[in-house]
PDB file of C-alpha atoms in Angstrom:
ATOM      1  CA  MET A1380      -0.107  -0.019   0.209  1.00  0.00           C
ATOM      2  CA  GLU A1381       1.326   3.503  -1.095  1.00  0.00           C
ATOM      3  CA  ALA A1382       1.270   6.331   1.391  1.00  0.00           C
ATOM      4  CA  LYS A1383      -0.714   9.392   0.052  1.00  0.00           C
ATOM      5  CA  HIS A1384       1.156  11.510   2.847  1.00  0.00           C
ATOM      6  CA  LYS A1385       4.320  13.137   1.486  1.00  0.00           C
ATOM      7  CA  LEU A1386       7.311  14.072   3.978  1.00  0.00           C
ATOM      8  CA  ARG A1387       7.956  17.600   4.331  1.00  0.00           C
ATOM      9  CA  THR A1388      11.368  19.033   5.466  1.00  0.00           C
ATOM     10  CA  GLU A1389      10.770  23.016   5.030  1.00  0.00           C
ATOM     11  CA  ALA A1390       9.889  25.137   7.572  1.00  0.00           C
ATOM     12  CA  ARG A1391       8.626  28.335   4.841  1.00  0.00           C
ATOM     13  CA  PRO A1392       5.053  30.137   5.508  1.00  0.00           C
ATOM     14  CA  GLU A1393       3.558  28.862   2.164  1.00  0.00           C
ATOM     15  CA  THR A1394       0.982  26.154   1.479  1.00  0.00           C
ATOM     16  CA  ALA A1395       2.176  22.545   2.036  1.00  0.00           C
ATOM     17  CA  ARG A1396       1.295  19.585   0.085  1.00  0.00           C
ATOM     18  CA  LEU A1397       0.379  17.563   3.054  1.00  0.00           C
ATOM     19  CA  CYS A1398      -1.513  15.411   1.301  1.00  0.00           C
ATOM     20  CA  GLN A1399      -1.959  14.351  -2.270  1.00  0.00           C
ATOM     21  CA  GLU A1400      -5.580  15.813  -1.885  1.00  0.00           C
ATOM     22  CA  HIS A1401      -5.653  18.924   0.392  1.00  0.00           C
ATOM     23  CA  ASP A1402      -3.802  21.791  -0.005  1.00  0.00           C
ATOM     24  CA  VAL A1403      -2.599  23.464   3.541  1.00  0.00           C
ATOM     25  CA  ASP A1404      -2.601  27.203   4.013  1.00  0.00           C
ATOM     26  CA  LEU A1405       0.140  27.182   6.772  1.00  0.00           C
ATOM     27  CA  GLY A1406      -0.409  31.330   7.545  1.00  0.00           C
ATOM     28  CA  THR A1407      -4.317  31.179   7.365  1.00  0.00           C
ATOM     29  CA  MET A1408      -4.683  27.854   9.269  1.00  0.00           C
ATOM     30  CA  TRP A1409      -2.620  29.222  12.278  1.00  0.00           C
ATOM     31  CA  GLU A1410      -4.445  32.371  12.365  1.00  0.00           C
ATOM     32  CA  GLY A1411      -7.878  30.075  12.782  1.00  0.00           C
ATOM     33  CA  MET A1412      -5.445  28.101  15.776  1.00  0.00           C
ATOM     34  CA  ARG A1413      -4.284  31.442  17.478  1.00  0.00           C
ATOM     35  CA  ARG A1414      -7.900  32.887  17.016  1.00  0.00           C
ATOM     36  CA  GLU A1415      -9.516  30.187  18.528  1.00  0.00           C
ATOM     37  CA  ALA A1416      -7.297  29.233  21.428  1.00  0.00           C
ATOM     38  CA  ALA A1417      -7.555  33.339  22.136  1.00  0.00           C
ATOM     39  CA  GLU A1418     -11.422  32.286  22.915  1.00  0.00           C
ATOM     40  CA  ILE A1419     -11.224  29.021  24.802  1.00  0.00           C
ATOM     41  CA  ALA A1420      -8.545  30.916  26.475  1.00  0.00           C
ATOM     42  CA  ALA A1421     -11.178  34.290  27.930  1.00  0.00           C
ATOM     43  CA  GLY A1422     -14.046  31.275  28.653  1.00  0.00           C
ATOM     44  CA  GLU A1423     -11.807  28.660  30.032  1.00  0.00           C
ATOM     45  CA  PRO A1424      -9.861  30.544  32.722  1.00  0.00           C
ATOM     46  CA  GLU A1425      -8.062  27.501  34.005  1.00  0.00           C
ATOM     47  CA  LEU A1426      -6.896  27.162  30.274  1.00  0.00           C
ATOM     48  CA  ARG A1427      -5.228  30.435  29.902  1.00  0.00           C
ATOM     49  CA  ILE A1428      -1.740  29.497  30.899  1.00  0.00           C
ATOM     50  CA  LEU A1429      -1.468  26.496  28.697  1.00  0.00           C
ATOM     51  CA  LEU A1430      -2.841  28.312  25.403  1.00  0.00           C
ATOM     52  CA  GLU A1431      -1.039  31.172  26.065  1.00  0.00           C
ATOM     53  CA  GLU A1432       2.176  29.308  26.316  1.00  0.00           C
ATOM     54  CA  VAL A1433       1.661  26.843  23.690  1.00  0.00           C
ATOM     55  CA  ILE A1434      -0.159  28.921  20.869  1.00  0.00           C
ATOM     56  CA  LEU A1435      -0.675  32.879  21.744  1.00  0.00           C
ATOM     57  CA  ASP A1436       2.390  33.909  22.443  1.00  0.00           C
ATOM     58  CA  ALA A1437       4.263  31.196  20.010  1.00  0.00           C
ATOM     59  CA  PRO A1438       5.000  33.555  16.793  1.00  0.00           C
ATOM     60  CA  CYS A1439       4.509  30.572  14.223  1.00  0.00           C
ATOM     61  CA  LEU A1440       3.460  27.158  13.991  1.00  0.00           C
ATOM     62  CA  GLY A1441       6.723  25.416  14.150  1.00  0.00           C
ATOM     63  CA  THR A1442       7.629  26.891  17.428  1.00  0.00           C
ATOM     64  CA  ALA A1443       4.140  26.131  18.726  1.00  0.00           C
ATOM     65  CA  LEU A1444       4.615  22.332  18.207  1.00  0.00           C
ATOM     66  CA  GLY A1445       8.105  22.078  19.611  1.00  0.00           C
ATOM     67  CA  ARG A1446       7.126  23.731  22.751  1.00  0.00           C
ATOM     68  CA  ARG A1447       5.309  20.478  23.966  1.00  0.00           C
TER      69      ARG A1447
END
């Protein structure tokens, strides 16, 4: 069985071809994650510190993934 996912090693903020069926704009995805994290942090005070540390204070998705 052939894998549908492709390995990508570059860390450039551009559209990535992660799966054959989907193009993912990493910048748009990161902004959506930050928006949702801010909304969750506002409604869930106990998660605020974790969300700030991992997502909201991170400059990019790559940094956030490396934090936890």
